PDB file of C-alpha atoms in Angstrom:
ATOM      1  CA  UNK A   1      58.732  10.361  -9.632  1.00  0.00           C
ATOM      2  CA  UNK A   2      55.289   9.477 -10.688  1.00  0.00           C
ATOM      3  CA  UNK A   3      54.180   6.067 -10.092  1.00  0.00           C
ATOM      4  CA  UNK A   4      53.724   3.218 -12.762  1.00  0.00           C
ATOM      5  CA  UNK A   5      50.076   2.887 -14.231  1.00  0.00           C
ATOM      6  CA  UNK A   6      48.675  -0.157 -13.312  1.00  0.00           C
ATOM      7  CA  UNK A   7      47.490  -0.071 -16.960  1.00  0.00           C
ATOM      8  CA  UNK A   8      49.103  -1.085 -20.206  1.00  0.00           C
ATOM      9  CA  UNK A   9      47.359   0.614 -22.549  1.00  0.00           C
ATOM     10  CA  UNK A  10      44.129   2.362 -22.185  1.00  0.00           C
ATOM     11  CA  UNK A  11      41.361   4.376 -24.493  1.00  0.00           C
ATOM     12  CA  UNK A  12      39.598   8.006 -24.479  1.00  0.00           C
ATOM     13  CA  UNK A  13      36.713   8.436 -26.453  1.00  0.00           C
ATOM     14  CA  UNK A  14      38.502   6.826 -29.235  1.00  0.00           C
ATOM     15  CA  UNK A  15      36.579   6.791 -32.228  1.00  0.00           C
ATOM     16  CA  UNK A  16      37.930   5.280 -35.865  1.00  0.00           C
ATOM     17  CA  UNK A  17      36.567   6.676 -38.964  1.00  0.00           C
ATOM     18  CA  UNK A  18      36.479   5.725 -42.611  1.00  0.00           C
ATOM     19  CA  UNK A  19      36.002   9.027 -44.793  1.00  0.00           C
ATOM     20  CA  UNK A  20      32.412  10.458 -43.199  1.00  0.00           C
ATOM     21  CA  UNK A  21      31.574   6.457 -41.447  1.00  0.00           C
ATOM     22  CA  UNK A  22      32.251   6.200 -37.997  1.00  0.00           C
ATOM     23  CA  UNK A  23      33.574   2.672 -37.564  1.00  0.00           C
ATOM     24  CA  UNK A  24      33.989   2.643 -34.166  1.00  0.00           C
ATOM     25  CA  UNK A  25      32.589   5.227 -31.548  1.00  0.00           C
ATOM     26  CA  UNK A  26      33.860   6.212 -28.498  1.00  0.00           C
ATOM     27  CA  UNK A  27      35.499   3.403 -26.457  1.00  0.00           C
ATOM     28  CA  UNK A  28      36.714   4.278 -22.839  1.00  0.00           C
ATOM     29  CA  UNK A  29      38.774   0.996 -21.552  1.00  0.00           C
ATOM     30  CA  UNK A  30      41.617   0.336 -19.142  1.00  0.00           C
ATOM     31  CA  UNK A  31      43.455  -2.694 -20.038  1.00  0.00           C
ATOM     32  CA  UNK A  32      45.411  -4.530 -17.288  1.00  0.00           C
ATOM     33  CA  UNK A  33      48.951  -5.281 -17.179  1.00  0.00           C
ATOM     34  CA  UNK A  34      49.978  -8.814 -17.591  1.00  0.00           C
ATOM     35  CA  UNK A  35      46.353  -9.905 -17.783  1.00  0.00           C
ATOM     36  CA  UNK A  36      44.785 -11.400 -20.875  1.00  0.00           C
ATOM     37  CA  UNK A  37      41.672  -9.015 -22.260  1.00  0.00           C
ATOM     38  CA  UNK A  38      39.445 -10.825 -24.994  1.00  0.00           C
ATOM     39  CA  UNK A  39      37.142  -8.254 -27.137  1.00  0.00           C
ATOM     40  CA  UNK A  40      33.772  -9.804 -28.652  1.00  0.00           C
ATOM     41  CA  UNK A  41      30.924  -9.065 -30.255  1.00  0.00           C
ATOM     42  CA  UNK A  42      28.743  -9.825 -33.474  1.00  0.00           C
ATOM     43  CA  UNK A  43      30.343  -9.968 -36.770  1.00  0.00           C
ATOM     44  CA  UNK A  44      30.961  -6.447 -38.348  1.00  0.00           C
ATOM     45  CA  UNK A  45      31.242  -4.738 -34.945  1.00  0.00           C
ATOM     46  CA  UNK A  46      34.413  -3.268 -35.304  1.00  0.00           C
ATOM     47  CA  UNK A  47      36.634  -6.033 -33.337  1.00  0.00           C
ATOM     48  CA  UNK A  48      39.280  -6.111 -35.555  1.00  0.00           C
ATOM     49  CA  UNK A  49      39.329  -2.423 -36.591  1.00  0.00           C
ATOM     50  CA  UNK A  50      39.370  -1.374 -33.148  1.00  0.00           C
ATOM     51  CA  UNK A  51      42.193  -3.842 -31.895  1.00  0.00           C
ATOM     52  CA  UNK A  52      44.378  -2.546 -35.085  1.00  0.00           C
ATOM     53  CA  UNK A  53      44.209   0.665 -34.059  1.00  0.00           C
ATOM     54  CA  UNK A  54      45.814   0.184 -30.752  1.00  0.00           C
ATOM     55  CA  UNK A  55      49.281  -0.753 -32.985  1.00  0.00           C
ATOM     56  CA  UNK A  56      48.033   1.531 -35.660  1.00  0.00           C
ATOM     57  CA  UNK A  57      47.835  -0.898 -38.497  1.00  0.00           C
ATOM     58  CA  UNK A  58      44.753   1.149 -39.980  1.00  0.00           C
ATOM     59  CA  UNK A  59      47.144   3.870 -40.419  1.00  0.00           C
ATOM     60  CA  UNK A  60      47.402   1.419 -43.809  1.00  0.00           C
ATOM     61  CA  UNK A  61      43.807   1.801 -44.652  1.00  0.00           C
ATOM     62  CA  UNK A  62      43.009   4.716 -47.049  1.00  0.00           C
ATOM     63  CA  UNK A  63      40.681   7.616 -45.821  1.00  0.00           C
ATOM     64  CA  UNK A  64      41.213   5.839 -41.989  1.00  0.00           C
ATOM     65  CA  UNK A  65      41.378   8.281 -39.032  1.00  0.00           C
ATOM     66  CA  UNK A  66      40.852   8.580 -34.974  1.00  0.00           C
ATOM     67  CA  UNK A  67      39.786  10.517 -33.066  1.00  0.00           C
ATOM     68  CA  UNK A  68      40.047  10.802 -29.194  1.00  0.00           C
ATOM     69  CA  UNK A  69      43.426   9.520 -26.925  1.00  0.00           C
ATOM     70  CA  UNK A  70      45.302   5.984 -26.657  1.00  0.00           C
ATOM     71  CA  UNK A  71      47.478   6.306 -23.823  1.00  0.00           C
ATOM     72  CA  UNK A  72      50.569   4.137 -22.960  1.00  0.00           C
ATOM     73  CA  UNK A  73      52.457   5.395 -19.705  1.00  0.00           C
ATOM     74  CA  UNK A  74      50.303   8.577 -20.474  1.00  0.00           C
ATOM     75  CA  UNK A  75      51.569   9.236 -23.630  1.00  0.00           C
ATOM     76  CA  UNK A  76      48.723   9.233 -26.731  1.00  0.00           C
ATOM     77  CA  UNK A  77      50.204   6.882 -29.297  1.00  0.00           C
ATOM     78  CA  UNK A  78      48.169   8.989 -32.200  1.00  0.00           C
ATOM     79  CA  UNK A  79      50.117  12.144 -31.553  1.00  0.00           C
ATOM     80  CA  UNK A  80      52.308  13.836 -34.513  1.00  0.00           C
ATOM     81  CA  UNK A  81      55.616  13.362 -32.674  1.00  0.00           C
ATOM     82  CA  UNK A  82      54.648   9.353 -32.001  1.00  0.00           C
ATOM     83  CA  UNK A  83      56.713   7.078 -34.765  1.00  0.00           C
ATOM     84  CA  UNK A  84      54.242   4.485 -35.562  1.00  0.00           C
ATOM     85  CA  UNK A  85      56.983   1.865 -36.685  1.00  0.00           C
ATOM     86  CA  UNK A  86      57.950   1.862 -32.856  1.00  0.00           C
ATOM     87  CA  UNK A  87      54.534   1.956 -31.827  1.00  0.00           C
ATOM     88  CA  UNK A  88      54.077  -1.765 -33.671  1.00  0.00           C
ATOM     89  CA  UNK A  89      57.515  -2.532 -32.141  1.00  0.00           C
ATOM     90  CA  UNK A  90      56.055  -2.344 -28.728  1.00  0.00           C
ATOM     91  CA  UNK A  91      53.087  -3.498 -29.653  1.00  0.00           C
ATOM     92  CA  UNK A  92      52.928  -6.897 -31.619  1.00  0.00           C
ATOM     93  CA  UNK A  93      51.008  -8.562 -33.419  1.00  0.00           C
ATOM     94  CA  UNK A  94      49.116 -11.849 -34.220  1.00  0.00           C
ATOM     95  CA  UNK A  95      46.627 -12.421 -37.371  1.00  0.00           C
ATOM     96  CA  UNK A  96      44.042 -14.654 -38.005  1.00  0.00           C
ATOM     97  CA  UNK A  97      45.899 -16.943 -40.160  1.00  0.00           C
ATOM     98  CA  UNK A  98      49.388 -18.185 -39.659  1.00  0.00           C
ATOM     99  CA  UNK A  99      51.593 -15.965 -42.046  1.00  0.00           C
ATOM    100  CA  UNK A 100      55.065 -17.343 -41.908  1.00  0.00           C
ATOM    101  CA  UNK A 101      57.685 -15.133 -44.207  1.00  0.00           C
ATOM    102  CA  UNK A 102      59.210 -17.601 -47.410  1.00  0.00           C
ATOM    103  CA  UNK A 103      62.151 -18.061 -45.285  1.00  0.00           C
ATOM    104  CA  UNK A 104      63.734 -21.013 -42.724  1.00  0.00           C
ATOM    105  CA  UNK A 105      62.380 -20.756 -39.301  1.00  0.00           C
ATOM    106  CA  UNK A 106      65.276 -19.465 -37.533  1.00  0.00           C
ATOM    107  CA  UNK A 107      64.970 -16.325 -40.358  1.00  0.00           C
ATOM    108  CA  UNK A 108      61.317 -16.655 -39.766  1.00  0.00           C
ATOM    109  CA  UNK A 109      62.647 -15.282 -35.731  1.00  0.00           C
ATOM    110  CA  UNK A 110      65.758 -13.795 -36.562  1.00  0.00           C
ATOM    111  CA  UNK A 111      64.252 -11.283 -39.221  1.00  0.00           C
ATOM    112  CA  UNK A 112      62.184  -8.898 -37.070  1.00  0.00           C
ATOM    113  CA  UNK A 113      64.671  -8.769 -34.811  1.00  0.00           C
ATOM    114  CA  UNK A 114      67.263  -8.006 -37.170  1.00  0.00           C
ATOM    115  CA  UNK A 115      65.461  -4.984 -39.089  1.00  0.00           C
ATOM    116  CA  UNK A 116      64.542  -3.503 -35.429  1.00  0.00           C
ATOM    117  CA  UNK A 117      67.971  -3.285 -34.684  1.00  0.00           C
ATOM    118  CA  UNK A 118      68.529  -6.001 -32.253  1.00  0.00           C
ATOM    119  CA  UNK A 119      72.855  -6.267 -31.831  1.00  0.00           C
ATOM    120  CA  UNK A 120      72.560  -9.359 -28.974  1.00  0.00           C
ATOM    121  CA  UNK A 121      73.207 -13.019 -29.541  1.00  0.00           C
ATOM    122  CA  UNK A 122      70.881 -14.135 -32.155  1.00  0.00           C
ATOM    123  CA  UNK A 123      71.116 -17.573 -31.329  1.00  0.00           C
ATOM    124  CA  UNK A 124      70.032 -17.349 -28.290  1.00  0.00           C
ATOM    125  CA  UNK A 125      66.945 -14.837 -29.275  1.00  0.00           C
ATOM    126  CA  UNK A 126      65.849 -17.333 -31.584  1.00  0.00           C
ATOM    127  CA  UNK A 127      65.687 -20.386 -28.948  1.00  0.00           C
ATOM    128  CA  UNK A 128      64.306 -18.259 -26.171  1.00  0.00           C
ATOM    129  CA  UNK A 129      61.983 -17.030 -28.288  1.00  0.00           C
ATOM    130  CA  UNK A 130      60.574 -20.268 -29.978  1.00  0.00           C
ATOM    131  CA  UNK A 131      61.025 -21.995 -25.667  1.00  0.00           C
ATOM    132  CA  UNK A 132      58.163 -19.315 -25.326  1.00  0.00           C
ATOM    133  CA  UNK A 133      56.112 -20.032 -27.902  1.00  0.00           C
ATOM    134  CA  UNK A 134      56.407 -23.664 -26.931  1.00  0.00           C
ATOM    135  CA  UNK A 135      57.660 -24.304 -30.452  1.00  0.00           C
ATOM    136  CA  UNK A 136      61.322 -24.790 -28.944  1.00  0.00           C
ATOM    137  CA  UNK A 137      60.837 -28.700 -29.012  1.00  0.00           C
ATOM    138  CA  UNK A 138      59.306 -29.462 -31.843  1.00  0.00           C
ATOM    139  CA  UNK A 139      61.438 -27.442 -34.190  1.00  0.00           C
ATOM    140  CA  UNK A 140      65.415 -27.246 -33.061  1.00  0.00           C
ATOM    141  CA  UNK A 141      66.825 -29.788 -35.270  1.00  0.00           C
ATOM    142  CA  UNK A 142      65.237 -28.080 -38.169  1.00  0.00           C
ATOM    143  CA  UNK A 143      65.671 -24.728 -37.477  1.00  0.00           C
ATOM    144  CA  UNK A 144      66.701 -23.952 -41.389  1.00  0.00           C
ATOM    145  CA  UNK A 145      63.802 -25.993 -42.847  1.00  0.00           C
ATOM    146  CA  UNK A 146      61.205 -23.595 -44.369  1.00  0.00           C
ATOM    147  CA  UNK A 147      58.751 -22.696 -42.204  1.00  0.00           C
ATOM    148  CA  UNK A 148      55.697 -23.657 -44.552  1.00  0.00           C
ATOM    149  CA  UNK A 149      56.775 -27.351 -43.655  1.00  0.00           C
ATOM    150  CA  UNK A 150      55.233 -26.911 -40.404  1.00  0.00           C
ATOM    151  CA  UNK A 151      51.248 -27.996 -39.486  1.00  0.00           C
ATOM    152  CA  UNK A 152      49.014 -24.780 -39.054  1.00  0.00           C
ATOM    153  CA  UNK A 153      49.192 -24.984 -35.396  1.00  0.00           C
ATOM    154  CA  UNK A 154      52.888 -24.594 -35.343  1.00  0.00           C
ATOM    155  CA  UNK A 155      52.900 -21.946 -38.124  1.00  0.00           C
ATOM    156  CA  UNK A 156      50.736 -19.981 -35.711  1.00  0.00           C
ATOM    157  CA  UNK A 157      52.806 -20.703 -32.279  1.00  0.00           C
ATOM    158  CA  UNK A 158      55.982 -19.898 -34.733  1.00  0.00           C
ATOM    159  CA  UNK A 159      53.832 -16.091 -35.610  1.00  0.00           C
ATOM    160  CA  UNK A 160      53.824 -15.512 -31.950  1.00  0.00           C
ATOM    161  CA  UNK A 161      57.999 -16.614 -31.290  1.00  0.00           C
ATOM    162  CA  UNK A 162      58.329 -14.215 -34.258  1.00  0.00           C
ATOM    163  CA  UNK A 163      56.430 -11.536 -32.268  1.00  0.00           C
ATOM    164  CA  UNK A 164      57.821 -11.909 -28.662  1.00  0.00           C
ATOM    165  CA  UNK A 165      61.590 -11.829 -30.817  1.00  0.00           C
ATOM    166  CA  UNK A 166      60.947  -8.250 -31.151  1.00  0.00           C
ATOM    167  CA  UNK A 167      60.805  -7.706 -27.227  1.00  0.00           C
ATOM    168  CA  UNK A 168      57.051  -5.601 -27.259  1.00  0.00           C
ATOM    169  CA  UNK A 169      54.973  -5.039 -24.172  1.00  0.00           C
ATOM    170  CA  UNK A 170      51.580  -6.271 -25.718  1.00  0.00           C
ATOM    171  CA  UNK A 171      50.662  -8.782 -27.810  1.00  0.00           C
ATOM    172  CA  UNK A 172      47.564  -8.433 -29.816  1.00  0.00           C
ATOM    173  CA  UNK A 173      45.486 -11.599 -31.241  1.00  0.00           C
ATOM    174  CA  UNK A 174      42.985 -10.993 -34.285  1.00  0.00           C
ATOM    175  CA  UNK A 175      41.037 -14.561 -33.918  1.00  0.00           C
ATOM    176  CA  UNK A 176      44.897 -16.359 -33.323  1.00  0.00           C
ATOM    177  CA  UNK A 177      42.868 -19.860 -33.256  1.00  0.00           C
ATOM    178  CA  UNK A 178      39.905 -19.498 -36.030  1.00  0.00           C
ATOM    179  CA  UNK A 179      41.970 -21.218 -38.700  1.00  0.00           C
ATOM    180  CA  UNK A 180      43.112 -24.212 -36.104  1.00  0.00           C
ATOM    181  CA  UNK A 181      41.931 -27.178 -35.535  1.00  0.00           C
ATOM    182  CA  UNK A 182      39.985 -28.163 -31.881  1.00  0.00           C
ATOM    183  CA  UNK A 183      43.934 -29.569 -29.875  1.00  0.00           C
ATOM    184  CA  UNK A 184      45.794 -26.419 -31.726  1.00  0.00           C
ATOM    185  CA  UNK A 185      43.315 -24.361 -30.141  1.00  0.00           C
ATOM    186  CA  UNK A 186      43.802 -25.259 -26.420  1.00  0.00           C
ATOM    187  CA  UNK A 187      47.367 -25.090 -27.641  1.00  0.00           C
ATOM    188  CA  UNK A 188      47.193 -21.644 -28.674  1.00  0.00           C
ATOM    189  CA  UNK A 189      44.875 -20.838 -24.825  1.00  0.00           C
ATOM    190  CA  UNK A 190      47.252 -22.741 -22.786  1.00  0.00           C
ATOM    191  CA  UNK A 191      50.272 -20.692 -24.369  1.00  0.00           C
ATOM    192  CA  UNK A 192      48.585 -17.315 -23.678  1.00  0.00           C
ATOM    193  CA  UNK A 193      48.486 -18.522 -20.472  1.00  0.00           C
ATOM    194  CA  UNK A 194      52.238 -18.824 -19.883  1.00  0.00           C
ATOM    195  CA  UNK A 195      53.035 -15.540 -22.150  1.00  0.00           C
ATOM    196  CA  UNK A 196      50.471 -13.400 -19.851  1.00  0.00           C
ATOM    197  CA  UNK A 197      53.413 -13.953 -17.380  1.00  0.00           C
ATOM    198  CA  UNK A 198      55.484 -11.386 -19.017  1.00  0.00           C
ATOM    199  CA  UNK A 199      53.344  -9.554 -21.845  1.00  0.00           C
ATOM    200  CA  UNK A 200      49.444  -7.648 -21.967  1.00  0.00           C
ATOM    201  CA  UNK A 201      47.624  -9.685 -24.054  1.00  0.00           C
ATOM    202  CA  UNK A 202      44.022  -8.439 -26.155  1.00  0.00           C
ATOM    203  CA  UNK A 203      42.597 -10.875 -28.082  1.00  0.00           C
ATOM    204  CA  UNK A 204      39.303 -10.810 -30.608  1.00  0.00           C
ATOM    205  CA  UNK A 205      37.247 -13.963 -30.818  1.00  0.00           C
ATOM    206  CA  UNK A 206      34.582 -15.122 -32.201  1.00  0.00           C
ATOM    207  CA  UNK A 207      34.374 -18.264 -29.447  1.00  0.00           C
ATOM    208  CA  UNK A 208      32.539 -17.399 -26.616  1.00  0.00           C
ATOM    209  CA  UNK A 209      34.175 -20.761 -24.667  1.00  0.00           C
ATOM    210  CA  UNK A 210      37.505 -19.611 -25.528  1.00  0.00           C
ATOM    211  CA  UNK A 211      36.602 -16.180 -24.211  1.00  0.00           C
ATOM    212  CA  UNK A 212      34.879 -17.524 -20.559  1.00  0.00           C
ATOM    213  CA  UNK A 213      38.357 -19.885 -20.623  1.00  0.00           C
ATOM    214  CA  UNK A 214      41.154 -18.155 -21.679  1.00  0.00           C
ATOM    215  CA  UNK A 215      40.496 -14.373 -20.583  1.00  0.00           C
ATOM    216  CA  UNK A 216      40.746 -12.198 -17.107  1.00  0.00           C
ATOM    217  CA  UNK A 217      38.614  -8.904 -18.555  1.00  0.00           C
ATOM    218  CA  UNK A 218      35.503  -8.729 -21.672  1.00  0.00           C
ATOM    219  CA  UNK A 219      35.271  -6.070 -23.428  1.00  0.00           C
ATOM    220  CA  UNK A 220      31.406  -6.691 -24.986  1.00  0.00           C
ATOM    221  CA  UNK A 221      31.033  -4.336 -28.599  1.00  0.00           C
ATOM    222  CA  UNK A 222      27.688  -3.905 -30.241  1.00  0.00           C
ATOM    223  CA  UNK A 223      26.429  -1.919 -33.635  1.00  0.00           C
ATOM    224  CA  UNK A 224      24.180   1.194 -33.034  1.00  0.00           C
ATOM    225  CA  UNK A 225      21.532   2.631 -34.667  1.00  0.00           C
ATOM    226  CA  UNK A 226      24.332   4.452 -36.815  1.00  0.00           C
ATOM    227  CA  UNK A 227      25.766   1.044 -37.908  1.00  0.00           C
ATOM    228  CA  UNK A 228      28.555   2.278 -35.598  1.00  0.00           C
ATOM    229  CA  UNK A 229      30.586  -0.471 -33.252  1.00  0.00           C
ATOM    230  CA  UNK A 230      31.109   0.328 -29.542  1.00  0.00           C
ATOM    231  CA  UNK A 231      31.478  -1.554 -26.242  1.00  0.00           C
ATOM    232  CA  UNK A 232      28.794  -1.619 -24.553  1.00  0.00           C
ATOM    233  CA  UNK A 233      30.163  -3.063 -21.302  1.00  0.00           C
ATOM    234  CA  UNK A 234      33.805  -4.317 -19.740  1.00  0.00           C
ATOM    235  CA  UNK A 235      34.195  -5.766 -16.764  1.00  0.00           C
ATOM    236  CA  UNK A 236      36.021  -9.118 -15.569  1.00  0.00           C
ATOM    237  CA  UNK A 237      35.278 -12.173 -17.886  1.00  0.00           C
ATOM    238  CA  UNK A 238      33.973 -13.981 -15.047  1.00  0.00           C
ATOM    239  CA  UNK A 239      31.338 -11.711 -14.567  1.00  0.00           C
ATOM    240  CA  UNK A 240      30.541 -10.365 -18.321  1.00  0.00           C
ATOM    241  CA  UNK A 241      30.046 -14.284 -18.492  1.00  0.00           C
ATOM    242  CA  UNK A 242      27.408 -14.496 -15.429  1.00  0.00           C
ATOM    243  CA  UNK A 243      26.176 -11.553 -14.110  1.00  0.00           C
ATOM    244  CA  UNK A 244      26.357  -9.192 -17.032  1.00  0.00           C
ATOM    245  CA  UNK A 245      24.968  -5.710 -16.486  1.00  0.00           C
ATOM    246  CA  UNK A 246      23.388  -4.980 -19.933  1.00  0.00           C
ATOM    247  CA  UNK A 247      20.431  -7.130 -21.390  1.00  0.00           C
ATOM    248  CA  UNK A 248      22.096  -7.266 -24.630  1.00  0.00           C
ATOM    249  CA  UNK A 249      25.565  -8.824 -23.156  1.00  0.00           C
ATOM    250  CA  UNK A 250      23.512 -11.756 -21.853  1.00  0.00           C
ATOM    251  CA  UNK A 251      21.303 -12.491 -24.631  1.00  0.00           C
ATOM    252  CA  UNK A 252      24.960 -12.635 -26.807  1.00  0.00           C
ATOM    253  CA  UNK A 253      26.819 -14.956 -24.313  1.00  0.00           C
ATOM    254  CA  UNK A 254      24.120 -17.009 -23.745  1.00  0.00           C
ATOM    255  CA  UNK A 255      23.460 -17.539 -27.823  1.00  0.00           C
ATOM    256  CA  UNK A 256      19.888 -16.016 -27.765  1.00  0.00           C
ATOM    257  CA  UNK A 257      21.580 -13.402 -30.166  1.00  0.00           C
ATOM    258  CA  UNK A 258      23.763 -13.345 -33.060  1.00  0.00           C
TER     259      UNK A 258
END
């Protein structure tokens, strides 16, 4: 019986092209289970592109390929026999902005779940759901009120009840807090907090604070002299933040570049 990787999800040589353009080139990480892994860089790195590829959204994106292995319990998600609709299943997804569906916020939940095939108690999916976004509160006596009634901050936290309804393993974050305002931030951080309990969590920023506060590992990317992203160094936050190994890592975090 082979023994459970300590990893969730981890990379080799994994490249993403666009036609001929190398987007992203090469990344080698191990991300921990249950432990919150922030990626950052400079704008047009390839944050985002890389973290979609780990649920294969750029499968969407015309002329987008990879190249290399990503491995969850040793299987490579990019092989021919993989379904990628259970690949995003297991793998969830935040955006950038809050992108509730034109429905009531119990349908907002109950959707996902619904198309995916979930037969349980869908009452109680949709409560447990929302108790661990820390929603639960704030929205129970209006469950079928449309969900564009609700402040940004609780359009987001009701994104991420609509995720965990699904059931995946990791969660991934494209900038979950950009669009938010300073208190819906920390909101947002202490949340990720609680949901690292039960669920991998990778999350791009653009906030170097929120990266020192709310992460365990860094994952530092950089452009080459090819225009091509890559990381350039991962290690625990704590140290990426104060006793980074390359010169270029500390000159980022410490705002002398970029």
């Amino acid at each position: 019986m082979l023994m459970e990787n300590t990893y969730a999800i981890e990379t080799k040589d994994l490249s993403i092209h666009y036609g001929g353009f190398t987007a992203v080139n090469e990344v080698n990480i191990k991300v921990e289970r249950r432990k919150i892994t922030a990626v950052i860089g400079p704008s047009g790195c390839g944050k985002s592109t890389l973290l979609r590829a780990f649920n294969r959204m750029n499968d969407f994106v015309p002329g987008c390929h990879v190249s290399g292995e990503l491995l969850m319990q040793g299987q490579n998600l990019y092989s021919r026999n993989v379904d990628p609709v259970e690949v995003r299943r297991r793998i969830g997804m935040v955006f950038q902005k809050p992108n509730p569906f034109p429905k009531s916020i119990y349908e907002n939940i109950a959707w996902g779940a619904r198309i995916n095939g979930f037969k349980g108690n869908m009452n109680e999916l949709v409560e447990q759901s929302l108790q661990s976004a820390a929603l639960w509160d704030e929205v129970k006596d209006k469950l079928q009120e449309s969900a564009y009634a609700l402040s940004g901050g609780q359009q987001q936290r009701l994104c991420i009840a609509r995720t965990i309804a699904i059931q995946p393993e990791i969660i991934l974050m494209d900038e979950p807090a950009s669009a938010l305002d300073p208190i819906s931030t920390l909101r947002i951080e202490e949340l990720m907090q609680e949901l690292k309990k039960n669920y991998t969590i990778l999350i791009v920023t653009h906030n170097m604070q929120q990266a020192a506060r709310a992460s365990d590992f860094t994952a530092m990317m950089m452009i080459d002299e090819n225009r091509s992203g890559g990381v350039i160094e991962f290690d625990e936050t704590k140290k990426i933040f104060t006793r980074p190994m390359d010169k270029r890592t500390e000159d980022y975090v410490t705002g002398r570049f970029g």
